[in-house]
């Protein structure tokens, strides 16, 4: 029997110990090379894209000869205004990509010996950068569509006589959301968050190319997909695959997201559900890529991603709840 990819040596090309041992200078050089790959690490002005710069030797800053803009290796990226040393950011990314079911902010704060709030925002910045990869993507070929509900847990009362029927809408919290996934076999995984599965039809029409094959379950709201796609349905009451239709690739994604919810984060709030779903889609799509490559891809994604509107100064804007 051939060896599973994840057990092979090729799957392990990143050593956290090696990243942790980087000097400030080496970490800075690593960042520079990843950010400015095209110029082999030579700085390019983020404001006017000019390659001619003056260098401030002592402060690790450059000044653009054309527009006089001063910038550092993280200026204009998702890590702008950072206080954390670059080595610790690289370490955070290395730890983050190694977590098959995600990595909790609390654990990251212990790994890096930083505040919980710092780790929380840092992990979300990495998620935001990864999600960018699929921002305008469409899927084609054979696409599996399915939904699964997350969040909005209503705790049952202690005494039986006080318990409510949690299946009724009036006894629910209203925070429950559904993640709808469009997963191309052998291709990308695109997750979206809705209040109800039936609200996803418009987004499916935008993201799945017309005339393609869609696999979906027996839920009635998928019936309209037949007008636009060659739709194959599988009745989950009877089987998970009948040789024609199956949504097992979509289920694999939900399995990973569910494990992240239960095993890593313990709770995923509705407003961040999209971010965690995108993270898990990224992990699914790159599960056969070595962790060293994942680390480079994630670092590169973060360094080409502009300053985060959502996460820059998150705690300074009075967000006290996570
Ligand atoms: Zn410039």
PDB file of C-alpha atoms and ligand atoms in Angstrom:
ATOM      1  CA  UNK A   1       0.000   0.000   0.000  1.00  0.00           C
ATOM      2  CA  UNK A   2       1.378   3.377  -0.895  1.00  0.00           C
ATOM      3  CA  UNK A   3       2.100   5.794   1.895  1.00  0.00           C
ATOM      4  CA  UNK A   4      -0.434   8.498   2.695  1.00  0.00           C
ATOM      5  CA  UNK A   5       0.769  11.922   1.574  1.00  0.00           C
ATOM      6  CA  UNK A   6       0.556  13.422   5.051  1.00  0.00           C
ATOM      7  CA  UNK A   7       2.860  10.709   6.412  1.00  0.00           C
ATOM      8  CA  UNK A   8       5.485  11.264   3.715  1.00  0.00           C
ATOM      9  CA  UNK A   9       8.594  13.364   4.215  1.00  0.00           C
ATOM     10  CA  UNK A  10       7.504  15.630   1.349  1.00  0.00           C
ATOM     11  CA  UNK A  11       4.517  16.773   3.427  1.00  0.00           C
ATOM     12  CA  UNK A  12       6.815  18.105   6.153  1.00  0.00           C
ATOM     13  CA  UNK A  13       9.003  20.838   4.751  1.00  0.00           C
ATOM     14  CA  UNK A  14       8.515  23.360   7.540  1.00  0.00           C
ATOM     15  CA  UNK A  15      10.076  23.248  10.973  1.00  0.00           C
ATOM     16  CA  UNK A  16       8.601  25.517  13.621  1.00  0.00           C
ATOM     17  CA  UNK A  17      11.852  25.182  15.569  1.00  0.00           C
ATOM     18  CA  UNK A  18      13.743  26.617  12.594  1.00  0.00           C
ATOM     19  CA  UNK A  19      11.359  29.583  12.288  1.00  0.00           C
ATOM     20  CA  UNK A  20      11.638  30.217  16.047  1.00  0.00           C
ATOM     21  CA  UNK A  21      15.432  30.322  15.777  1.00  0.00           C
ATOM     22  CA  UNK A  22      15.473  33.033  13.079  1.00  0.00           C
ATOM     23  CA  UNK A  23      17.278  36.218  14.113  1.00  0.00           C
ATOM     24  CA  UNK A  24      15.476  39.552  13.620  1.00  0.00           C
ATOM     25  CA  UNK A  25      17.648  40.160  10.567  1.00  0.00           C
ATOM     26  CA  UNK A  26      16.860  36.758   9.032  1.00  0.00           C
ATOM     27  CA  UNK A  27      13.128  37.118   9.701  1.00  0.00           C
ATOM     28  CA  UNK A  28      13.162  40.554   8.080  1.00  0.00           C
ATOM     29  CA  UNK A  29      14.999  39.174   5.034  1.00  0.00           C
ATOM     30  CA  UNK A  30      12.514  36.282   4.772  1.00  0.00           C
ATOM     31  CA  UNK A  31       9.599  38.729   4.781  1.00  0.00           C
ATOM     32  CA  UNK A  32      11.320  40.961   2.210  1.00  0.00           C
ATOM     33  CA  UNK A  33      11.953  38.048  -0.161  1.00  0.00           C
ATOM     34  CA  UNK A  34       8.369  36.793   0.094  1.00  0.00           C
ATOM     35  CA  UNK A  35       6.831  40.245  -0.350  1.00  0.00           C
ATOM     36  CA  UNK A  36       8.997  41.406  -3.231  1.00  0.00           C
ATOM     37  CA  UNK A  37       9.607  38.117  -5.052  1.00  0.00           C
ATOM     38  CA  UNK A  38       9.575  39.708  -8.507  1.00  0.00           C
ATOM     39  CA  UNK A  39      12.498  42.002  -7.630  1.00  0.00           C
ATOM     40  CA  UNK A  40      14.293  39.300  -5.608  1.00  0.00           C
ATOM     41  CA  UNK A  41      13.678  41.102  -2.344  1.00  0.00           C
ATOM     42  CA  UNK A  42      14.512  44.620  -3.540  1.00  0.00           C
ATOM     43  CA  UNK A  43      11.934  46.999  -2.020  1.00  0.00           C
ATOM     44  CA  UNK A  44       9.220  48.532  -4.187  1.00  0.00           C
ATOM     45  CA  UNK A  45       7.310  51.635  -3.028  1.00  0.00           C
ATOM     46  CA  UNK A  46       3.786  50.518  -2.017  1.00  0.00           C
ATOM     47  CA  UNK A  47       2.411  53.942  -2.983  1.00  0.00           C
ATOM     48  CA  UNK A  48       3.822  54.516  -6.493  1.00  0.00           C
ATOM     49  CA  UNK A  49       5.404  51.120  -7.310  1.00  0.00           C
ATOM     50  CA  UNK A  50       8.783  52.795  -7.904  1.00  0.00           C
ATOM     51  CA  UNK A  51      11.816  50.540  -7.363  1.00  0.00           C
ATOM     52  CA  UNK A  52      14.339  53.299  -6.593  1.00  0.00           C
ATOM     53  CA  UNK A  53      14.707  53.859  -2.859  1.00  0.00           C
ATOM     54  CA  UNK A  54      16.996  55.237  -0.161  1.00  0.00           C
ATOM     55  CA  UNK A  55      17.658  52.913   2.731  1.00  0.00           C
ATOM     56  CA  UNK A  56      17.765  53.876   6.413  1.00  0.00           C
ATOM     57  CA  UNK A  57      20.284  51.332   7.650  1.00  0.00           C
ATOM     58  CA  UNK A  58      19.431  51.614  11.349  1.00  0.00           C
ATOM     59  CA  UNK A  59      15.632  51.583  11.245  1.00  0.00           C
ATOM     60  CA  UNK A  60      14.824  49.008   8.555  1.00  0.00           C
ATOM     61  CA  UNK A  61      12.940  51.640   6.575  1.00  0.00           C
ATOM     62  CA  UNK A  62      13.090  52.784   2.974  1.00  0.00           C
ATOM     63  CA  UNK A  63      12.242  56.091   1.362  1.00  0.00           C
ATOM     64  CA  UNK A  64      10.952  56.238  -2.193  1.00  0.00           C
ATOM     65  CA  UNK A  65      13.094  58.382  -4.515  1.00  0.00           C
ATOM     66  CA  UNK A  66      10.069  59.281  -6.645  1.00  0.00           C
ATOM     67  CA  UNK A  67       7.350  60.146  -4.108  1.00  0.00           C
ATOM     68  CA  UNK A  68       9.415  60.384  -0.847  1.00  0.00           C
ATOM     69  CA  UNK A  69       7.060  57.936   0.863  1.00  0.00           C
ATOM     70  CA  UNK A  70       8.698  56.176   3.825  1.00  0.00           C
ATOM     71  CA  UNK A  71       7.830  52.535   4.227  1.00  0.00           C
ATOM     72  CA  UNK A  72       8.804  49.348   6.005  1.00  0.00           C
ATOM     73  CA  UNK A  73       8.524  45.735   4.867  1.00  0.00           C
ATOM     74  CA  UNK A  74       4.977  45.538   6.269  1.00  0.00           C
ATOM     75  CA  UNK A  75       3.675  48.994   5.186  1.00  0.00           C
ATOM     76  CA  UNK A  76       0.499  48.763   3.144  1.00  0.00           C
ATOM     77  CA  UNK A  77       0.027  45.077   4.001  1.00  0.00           C
ATOM     78  CA  UNK A  78      -2.267  43.323   6.449  1.00  0.00           C
ATOM     79  CA  UNK A  79       0.518  43.500   9.063  1.00  0.00           C
ATOM     80  CA  UNK A  80       0.882  47.313   8.847  1.00  0.00           C
ATOM     81  CA  UNK A  81       1.269  49.111  12.216  1.00  0.00           C
ATOM     82  CA  UNK A  82       2.448  45.904  13.808  1.00  0.00           C
ATOM     83  CA  UNK A  83       4.037  45.945  17.230  1.00  0.00           C
ATOM     84  CA  UNK A  84       4.973  42.293  17.169  1.00  0.00           C
ATOM     85  CA  UNK A  85       8.459  41.315  15.921  1.00  0.00           C
ATOM     86  CA  UNK A  86       8.452  39.920  12.379  1.00  0.00           C
ATOM     87  CA  UNK A  87       9.823  36.586  13.599  1.00  0.00           C
ATOM     88  CA  UNK A  88       6.784  36.153  15.839  1.00  0.00           C
ATOM     89  CA  UNK A  89       4.442  36.886  12.916  1.00  0.00           C
ATOM     90  CA  UNK A  90       6.231  34.227  10.841  1.00  0.00           C
ATOM     91  CA  UNK A  91       5.985  31.868  13.790  1.00  0.00           C
ATOM     92  CA  UNK A  92       2.246  32.575  14.097  1.00  0.00           C
ATOM     93  CA  UNK A  93       1.747  31.742  10.403  1.00  0.00           C
ATOM     94  CA  UNK A  94       3.801  28.546  10.735  1.00  0.00           C
ATOM     95  CA  UNK A  95       1.755  27.419  13.749  1.00  0.00           C
ATOM     96  CA  UNK A  96      -1.501  28.459  12.039  1.00  0.00           C
ATOM     97  CA  UNK A  97      -0.925  26.425   8.858  1.00  0.00           C
ATOM     98  CA  UNK A  98      -0.005  23.314  10.876  1.00  0.00           C
ATOM     99  CA  UNK A  99      -3.415  23.199  12.577  1.00  0.00           C
ATOM    100  CA  UNK A 100      -5.496  20.830  10.444  1.00  0.00           C
ATOM    101  CA  UNK A 101      -8.621  21.702  12.455  1.00  0.00           C
ATOM    102  CA  UNK A 102      -7.594  25.329  12.924  1.00  0.00           C
ATOM    103  CA  UNK A 103      -5.733  26.874  15.829  1.00  0.00           C
ATOM    104  CA  UNK A 104      -7.470  28.722  18.647  1.00  0.00           C
ATOM    105  CA  UNK A 105      -6.509  32.271  19.601  1.00  0.00           C
ATOM    106  CA  UNK A 106      -6.008  31.213  23.204  1.00  0.00           C
ATOM    107  CA  UNK A 107      -3.536  28.535  22.190  1.00  0.00           C
ATOM    108  CA  UNK A 108      -1.753  30.957  19.847  1.00  0.00           C
ATOM    109  CA  UNK A 109      -1.436  33.509  22.661  1.00  0.00           C
ATOM    110  CA  UNK A 110       0.233  30.835  24.795  1.00  0.00           C
ATOM    111  CA  UNK A 111       2.509  29.740  21.923  1.00  0.00           C
ATOM    112  CA  UNK A 112       3.693  33.286  21.282  1.00  0.00           C
ATOM    113  CA  UNK A 113       3.400  34.609  24.851  1.00  0.00           C
ATOM    114  CA  UNK A 114       1.264  37.525  23.695  1.00  0.00           C
ATOM    115  CA  UNK A 115      -2.129  38.842  24.791  1.00  0.00           C
ATOM    116  CA  UNK A 116      -5.237  36.898  23.779  1.00  0.00           C
ATOM    117  CA  UNK A 117      -6.542  39.959  21.928  1.00  0.00           C
ATOM    118  CA  UNK A 118      -3.330  40.212  19.887  1.00  0.00           C
ATOM    119  CA  UNK A 119      -3.490  36.536  18.931  1.00  0.00           C
ATOM    120  CA  UNK A 120      -7.210  36.793  18.083  1.00  0.00           C
ATOM    121  CA  UNK A 121      -6.679  39.671  15.654  1.00  0.00           C
ATOM    122  CA  UNK A 122      -3.505  38.161  14.188  1.00  0.00           C
ATOM    123  CA  UNK A 123      -5.274  34.863  13.409  1.00  0.00           C
ATOM    124  CA  UNK A 124      -8.199  36.733  11.847  1.00  0.00           C
ATOM    125  CA  UNK A 125      -5.829  38.785   9.694  1.00  0.00           C
ATOM    126  CA  UNK A 126      -4.320  35.553   8.379  1.00  0.00           C
ATOM    127  CA  UNK A 127      -7.855  34.209   7.706  1.00  0.00           C
ATOM    128  CA  UNK A 128      -8.796  37.380   5.859  1.00  0.00           C
ATOM    129  CA  UNK A 129      -5.716  37.130   3.637  1.00  0.00           C
ATOM    130  CA  UNK A 130      -6.424  33.459   2.857  1.00  0.00           C
ATOM    131  CA  UNK A 131     -10.073  34.215   2.038  1.00  0.00           C
ATOM    132  CA  UNK A 132      -8.935  36.745  -0.563  1.00  0.00           C
ATOM    133  CA  UNK A 133      -7.641  33.897  -2.681  1.00  0.00           C
ATOM    134  CA  UNK A 134     -11.225  32.825  -3.431  1.00  0.00           C
ATOM    135  CA  UNK A 135     -12.877  36.273  -3.448  1.00  0.00           C
ATOM    136  CA  UNK A 136     -13.794  36.369  -7.153  1.00  0.00           C
ATOM    137  CA  UNK A 137     -13.423  32.682  -7.929  1.00  0.00           C
ATOM    138  CA  UNK A 138     -15.999  30.669  -9.806  1.00  0.00           C
ATOM    139  CA  UNK A 139     -16.235  26.895 -10.013  1.00  0.00           C
ATOM    140  CA  UNK A 140     -17.009  24.640 -12.973  1.00  0.00           C
ATOM    141  CA  UNK A 141     -16.869  20.970 -13.941  1.00  0.00           C
ATOM    142  CA  UNK A 142     -18.693  18.791 -11.414  1.00  0.00           C
ATOM    143  CA  UNK A 143     -19.765  20.851  -8.418  1.00  0.00           C
ATOM    144  CA  UNK A 144     -21.175  19.591  -5.116  1.00  0.00           C
ATOM    145  CA  UNK A 145     -23.552  21.943  -3.315  1.00  0.00           C
ATOM    146  CA  UNK A 146     -24.660  21.469   0.266  1.00  0.00           C
ATOM    147  CA  UNK A 147     -25.349  23.379   3.482  1.00  0.00           C
ATOM    148  CA  UNK A 148     -24.801  22.844   7.225  1.00  0.00           C
ATOM    149  CA  UNK A 149     -25.971  24.883  10.203  1.00  0.00           C
ATOM    150  CA  UNK A 150     -23.664  26.363  12.845  1.00  0.00           C
ATOM    151  CA  UNK A 151     -23.983  28.487  15.983  1.00  0.00           C
ATOM    152  CA  UNK A 152     -26.995  29.841  17.840  1.00  0.00           C
ATOM    153  CA  UNK A 153     -26.894  27.153  20.505  1.00  0.00           C
ATOM    154  CA  UNK A 154     -29.848  27.304  22.892  1.00  0.00           C
ATOM    155  CA  UNK A 155     -28.904  25.639  26.146  1.00  0.00           C
ATOM    156  CA  UNK A 156     -31.550  23.268  27.517  1.00  0.00           C
ATOM    157  CA  UNK A 157     -32.863  24.121  30.969  1.00  0.00           C
ATOM    158  CA  UNK A 158     -31.665  22.045  33.886  1.00  0.00           C
ATOM    159  CA  UNK A 159     -35.111  20.848  34.980  1.00  0.00           C
ATOM    160  CA  UNK A 160     -37.191  18.888  32.514  1.00  0.00           C
ATOM    161  CA  UNK A 161     -40.348  20.893  33.245  1.00  0.00           C
ATOM    162  CA  UNK A 162     -38.545  24.133  32.287  1.00  0.00           C
ATOM    163  CA  UNK A 163     -37.280  22.832  28.953  1.00  0.00           C
ATOM    164  CA  UNK A 164     -38.597  24.326  25.712  1.00  0.00           C
ATOM    165  CA  UNK A 165     -38.953  22.714  22.331  1.00  0.00           C
ATOM    166  CA  UNK A 166     -35.760  23.966  20.713  1.00  0.00           C
ATOM    167  CA  UNK A 167     -36.962  22.958  17.248  1.00  0.00           C
ATOM    168  CA  UNK A 168     -39.524  25.791  17.254  1.00  0.00           C
ATOM    169  CA  UNK A 169     -38.442  29.117  15.778  1.00  0.00           C
ATOM    170  CA  UNK A 170     -39.678  31.126  18.796  1.00  0.00           C
ATOM    171  CA  UNK A 171     -37.406  29.148  21.118  1.00  0.00           C
ATOM    172  CA  UNK A 172     -34.274  29.616  19.002  1.00  0.00           C
ATOM    173  CA  UNK A 173     -31.715  32.391  19.432  1.00  0.00           C
ATOM    174  CA  UNK A 174     -31.965  33.697  15.847  1.00  0.00           C
ATOM    175  CA  UNK A 175     -28.170  33.453  15.599  1.00  0.00           C
ATOM    176  CA  UNK A 176     -28.050  30.142  13.804  1.00  0.00           C
ATOM    177  CA  UNK A 177     -26.525  30.413  10.327  1.00  0.00           C
ATOM    178  CA  UNK A 178     -25.987  28.046   7.447  1.00  0.00           C
ATOM    179  CA  UNK A 179     -22.735  27.626   5.551  1.00  0.00           C
ATOM    180  CA  UNK A 180     -23.452  26.723   1.929  1.00  0.00           C
ATOM    181  CA  UNK A 181     -20.566  25.202   0.050  1.00  0.00           C
ATOM    182  CA  UNK A 182     -19.876  24.941  -3.671  1.00  0.00           C
ATOM    183  CA  UNK A 183     -17.113  22.422  -4.121  1.00  0.00           C
ATOM    184  CA  UNK A 184     -15.650  21.606  -7.505  1.00  0.00           C
ATOM    185  CA  UNK A 185     -14.317  18.056  -7.699  1.00  0.00           C
ATOM    186  CA  UNK A 186     -10.554  18.421  -8.031  1.00  0.00           C
ATOM    187  CA  UNK A 187     -10.925  22.213  -7.803  1.00  0.00           C
ATOM    188  CA  UNK A 188     -11.835  25.018  -5.441  1.00  0.00           C
ATOM    189  CA  UNK A 189     -14.147  25.106  -2.431  1.00  0.00           C
ATOM    190  CA  UNK A 190     -16.265  28.255  -2.049  1.00  0.00           C
ATOM    191  CA  UNK A 191     -18.183  28.761   1.224  1.00  0.00           C
ATOM    192  CA  UNK A 192     -20.883  31.393   1.905  1.00  0.00           C
ATOM    193  CA  UNK A 193     -22.985  32.151   4.980  1.00  0.00           C
ATOM    194  CA  UNK A 194     -26.786  32.647   4.923  1.00  0.00           C
ATOM    195  CA  UNK A 195     -29.696  32.614   7.331  1.00  0.00           C
ATOM    196  CA  UNK A 196     -31.326  29.773   5.417  1.00  0.00           C
ATOM    197  CA  UNK A 197     -30.062  27.353   2.797  1.00  0.00           C
ATOM    198  CA  UNK A 198     -32.702  28.485   0.283  1.00  0.00           C
ATOM    199  CA  UNK A 199     -31.216  32.021   0.242  1.00  0.00           C
ATOM    200  CA  UNK A 200     -28.082  30.745  -1.469  1.00  0.00           C
ATOM    201  CA  UNK A 201     -29.591  30.179  -4.937  1.00  0.00           C
ATOM    202  CA  UNK A 202     -28.600  33.606  -6.274  1.00  0.00           C
ATOM    203  CA  UNK A 203     -24.981  33.207  -5.092  1.00  0.00           C
ATOM    204  CA  UNK A 204     -24.792  29.716  -6.596  1.00  0.00           C
ATOM    205  CA  UNK A 205     -25.904  31.183  -9.938  1.00  0.00           C
ATOM    206  CA  UNK A 206     -23.098  33.757  -9.691  1.00  0.00           C
ATOM    207  CA  UNK A 207     -20.353  31.348  -8.680  1.00  0.00           C
ATOM    208  CA  UNK A 208     -21.097  28.149 -10.590  1.00  0.00           C
ATOM    209  CA  UNK A 209     -20.758  28.498 -14.347  1.00  0.00           C
ATOM    210  CA  UNK A 210     -24.002  27.926 -16.237  1.00  0.00           C
ATOM    211  CA  UNK A 211     -24.612  24.514 -17.789  1.00  0.00           C
ATOM    212  CA  UNK A 212     -22.261  22.680 -15.415  1.00  0.00           C
ATOM    213  CA  UNK A 213     -23.086  19.595 -13.370  1.00  0.00           C
ATOM    214  CA  UNK A 214     -24.332  20.158  -9.823  1.00  0.00           C
ATOM    215  CA  UNK A 215     -24.704  17.437  -7.219  1.00  0.00           C
ATOM    216  CA  UNK A 216     -27.162  18.239  -4.437  1.00  0.00           C
ATOM    217  CA  UNK A 217     -29.294  16.462  -1.866  1.00  0.00           C
ATOM    218  CA  UNK A 218     -33.072  15.984  -1.860  1.00  0.00           C
ATOM    219  CA  UNK A 219     -33.980  19.346  -0.221  1.00  0.00           C
ATOM    220  CA  UNK A 220     -36.814  20.995  -2.175  1.00  0.00           C
ATOM    221  CA  UNK A 221     -35.156  24.421  -2.531  1.00  0.00           C
ATOM    222  CA  UNK A 222     -32.496  22.911  -4.815  1.00  0.00           C
ATOM    223  CA  UNK A 223     -35.208  22.090  -7.406  1.00  0.00           C
ATOM    224  CA  UNK A 224     -34.718  25.459  -9.133  1.00  0.00           C
ATOM    225  CA  UNK A 225     -31.093  24.533  -9.909  1.00  0.00           C
ATOM    226  CA  UNK A 226     -32.408  22.155 -12.609  1.00  0.00           C
ATOM    227  CA  UNK A 227     -33.298  25.136 -14.821  1.00  0.00           C
ATOM    228  CA  UNK A 228     -29.708  26.329 -15.017  1.00  0.00           C
ATOM    229  CA  UNK A 229     -27.580  23.234 -14.435  1.00  0.00           C
ATOM    230  CA  UNK A 230     -27.483  19.537 -15.132  1.00  0.00           C
ATOM    231  CA  UNK A 231     -28.467  18.679 -11.567  1.00  0.00           C
ATOM    232  CA  UNK A 232     -27.966  15.246 -10.038  1.00  0.00           C
ATOM    233  CA  UNK A 233     -29.779  14.582  -6.779  1.00  0.00           C
ATOM    234  CA  UNK A 234     -28.972  12.135  -4.042  1.00  0.00           C
ATOM    235  CA  UNK A 235     -31.563  11.165  -1.475  1.00  0.00           C
ATOM    236  CA  UNK A 236     -29.701  10.958   1.828  1.00  0.00           C
ATOM    237  CA  UNK A 237     -32.580   9.042   3.390  1.00  0.00           C
ATOM    238  CA  UNK A 238     -31.616   6.136   1.132  1.00  0.00           C
ATOM    239  CA  UNK A 239     -27.867   6.404   0.488  1.00  0.00           C
ATOM    240  CA  UNK A 240     -24.913   8.793   0.384  1.00  0.00           C
ATOM    241  CA  UNK A 241     -23.887   7.778  -3.112  1.00  0.00           C
ATOM    242  CA  UNK A 242     -25.871   5.944  -5.780  1.00  0.00           C
ATOM    243  CA  UNK A 243     -23.034   5.839  -8.310  1.00  0.00           C
ATOM    244  CA  UNK A 244     -24.484   8.884 -10.101  1.00  0.00           C
ATOM    245  CA  UNK A 245     -24.845  11.628  -7.529  1.00  0.00           C
ATOM    246  CA  UNK A 246     -23.067  12.264  -4.245  1.00  0.00           C
ATOM    247  CA  UNK A 247     -22.095  15.210  -2.071  1.00  0.00           C
ATOM    248  CA  UNK A 248     -19.372  13.497  -0.074  1.00  0.00           C
ATOM    249  CA  UNK A 249     -16.696  16.091  -0.966  1.00  0.00           C
ATOM    250  CA  UNK A 250     -18.962  18.777   0.446  1.00  0.00           C
ATOM    251  CA  UNK A 251     -19.452  16.623   3.545  1.00  0.00           C
ATOM    252  CA  UNK A 252     -15.662  16.353   3.978  1.00  0.00           C
ATOM    253  CA  UNK A 253     -15.485  20.129   4.145  1.00  0.00           C
ATOM    254  CA  UNK A 254     -18.282  20.259   6.732  1.00  0.00           C
ATOM    255  CA  UNK A 255     -16.558  17.565   8.738  1.00  0.00           C
ATOM    256  CA  UNK A 256     -13.436  19.728   8.967  1.00  0.00           C
ATOM    257  CA  UNK A 257     -15.430  22.844   9.865  1.00  0.00           C
ATOM    258  CA  UNK A 258     -17.454  20.918  12.467  1.00  0.00           C
ATOM    259  CA  UNK A 259     -14.262  19.525  14.020  1.00  0.00           C
ATOM    260  CA  UNK A 260     -12.835  23.053  14.148  1.00  0.00           C
ATOM    261  CA  UNK A 261     -15.988  24.236  15.890  1.00  0.00           C
ATOM    262  CA  UNK A 262     -16.205  21.413  18.406  1.00  0.00           C
ATOM    263  CA  UNK A 263     -12.568  20.506  18.903  1.00  0.00           C
ATOM    264  CA  UNK A 264     -10.669  23.763  18.502  1.00  0.00           C
ATOM    265  CA  UNK A 265     -12.784  26.887  18.963  1.00  0.00           C
ATOM    266  CA  UNK A 266     -15.640  25.355  21.032  1.00  0.00           C
ATOM    267  CA  UNK A 267     -17.879  28.137  19.754  1.00  0.00           C
ATOM    268  CA  UNK A 268     -17.962  29.985  16.449  1.00  0.00           C
ATOM    269  CA  UNK A 269     -20.017  33.155  16.504  1.00  0.00           C
ATOM    270  CA  UNK A 270     -22.250  34.032  13.560  1.00  0.00           C
ATOM    271  CA  UNK A 271     -20.348  37.132  12.541  1.00  0.00           C
ATOM    272  CA  UNK A 272     -17.049  35.265  12.243  1.00  0.00           C
ATOM    273  CA  UNK A 273     -18.502  32.082  10.763  1.00  0.00           C
ATOM    274  CA  UNK A 274     -17.637  33.165   7.204  1.00  0.00           C
ATOM    275  CA  UNK A 275     -13.991  33.678   8.199  1.00  0.00           C
ATOM    276  CA  UNK A 276     -13.688  30.214   9.749  1.00  0.00           C
ATOM    277  CA  UNK A 277     -15.489  28.633   6.789  1.00  0.00           C
ATOM    278  CA  UNK A 278     -13.041  30.279   4.361  1.00  0.00           C
ATOM    279  CA  UNK A 279     -10.104  29.120   6.464  1.00  0.00           C
ATOM    280  CA  UNK A 280     -11.345  25.527   6.376  1.00  0.00           C
ATOM    281  CA  UNK A 281     -11.991  25.757   2.619  1.00  0.00           C
ATOM    282  CA  UNK A 282      -8.377  26.878   2.186  1.00  0.00           C
ATOM    283  CA  UNK A 283      -7.167  23.978   4.321  1.00  0.00           C
ATOM    284  CA  UNK A 284      -9.282  21.496   2.320  1.00  0.00           C
ATOM    285  CA  UNK A 285      -8.066  22.822  -1.019  1.00  0.00           C
ATOM    286  CA  UNK A 286      -4.400  22.742   0.013  1.00  0.00           C
ATOM    287  CA  UNK A 287      -4.460  19.579   2.095  1.00  0.00           C
ATOM    288  CA  UNK A 288      -2.100  17.829  -0.320  1.00  0.00           C
ATOM    289  CA  UNK A 289       0.446  20.672  -0.274  1.00  0.00           C
ATOM    290  CA  UNK A 290       3.456  20.446   2.063  1.00  0.00           C
ATOM    291  CA  UNK A 291       3.288  22.577   5.203  1.00  0.00           C
ATOM    292  CA  UNK A 292       6.343  24.548   4.019  1.00  0.00           C
ATOM    293  CA  UNK A 293       4.496  25.550   0.856  1.00  0.00           C
ATOM    294  CA  UNK A 294       1.354  26.359   2.856  1.00  0.00           C
ATOM    295  CA  UNK A 295       3.477  28.617   5.053  1.00  0.00           C
ATOM    296  CA  UNK A 296       4.887  30.450   2.025  1.00  0.00           C
ATOM    297  CA  UNK A 297       1.421  30.729   0.426  1.00  0.00           C
ATOM    298  CA  UNK A 298      -0.122  32.119   3.625  1.00  0.00           C
ATOM    299  CA  UNK A 299       2.732  34.582   4.208  1.00  0.00           C
ATOM    300  CA  UNK A 300       2.569  35.709   0.595  1.00  0.00           C
ATOM    301  CA  UNK A 301      -1.222  36.093   0.787  1.00  0.00           C
ATOM    302  CA  UNK A 302      -0.825  38.265   3.899  1.00  0.00           C
ATOM    303  CA  UNK A 303       1.880  40.424   2.324  1.00  0.00           C
ATOM    304  CA  UNK A 304      -0.032  41.124  -0.875  1.00  0.00           C
ATOM    305  CA  UNK A 305      -3.235  41.812   1.078  1.00  0.00           C
ATOM    306  CA  UNK A 306      -3.835  45.502   1.790  1.00  0.00           C
ATOM    307  CA  UNK A 307      -4.374  46.940   5.270  1.00  0.00           C
ATOM    308  CA  UNK A 308      -7.374  45.222   6.854  1.00  0.00           C
ATOM    309  CA  UNK A 309     -10.381  47.495   7.255  1.00  0.00           C
ATOM    310  CA  UNK A 310     -11.995  45.048   9.631  1.00  0.00           C
ATOM    311  CA  UNK A 311      -9.040  44.060  11.803  1.00  0.00           C
ATOM    312  CA  UNK A 312      -6.681  47.049  11.916  1.00  0.00           C
ATOM    313  CA  UNK A 313      -7.217  48.780  15.267  1.00  0.00           C
ATOM    314  CA  UNK A 314     -10.017  46.314  16.085  1.00  0.00           C
ATOM    315  CA  UNK A 315      -9.708  46.678  19.866  1.00  0.00           C
ATOM    316  CA  UNK A 316      -9.138  50.445  19.663  1.00  0.00           C
ATOM    317  CA  UNK A 317     -12.549  50.867  18.047  1.00  0.00           C
ATOM    318  CA  UNK A 318     -14.316  49.690  21.174  1.00  0.00           C
ATOM    319  CA  UNK A 319     -14.850  46.050  20.267  1.00  0.00           C
ATOM    320  CA  UNK A 320     -14.919  44.452  23.667  1.00  0.00           C
ATOM    321  CA  UNK A 321     -16.536  41.183  22.694  1.00  0.00           C
ATOM    322  CA  UNK A 322     -14.931  38.615  20.483  1.00  0.00           C
TER     323      UNK A 322
HETATM  324 ZN1  LIG B   1       6.816  56.039  -4.155  1.00  0.00          ZN
END
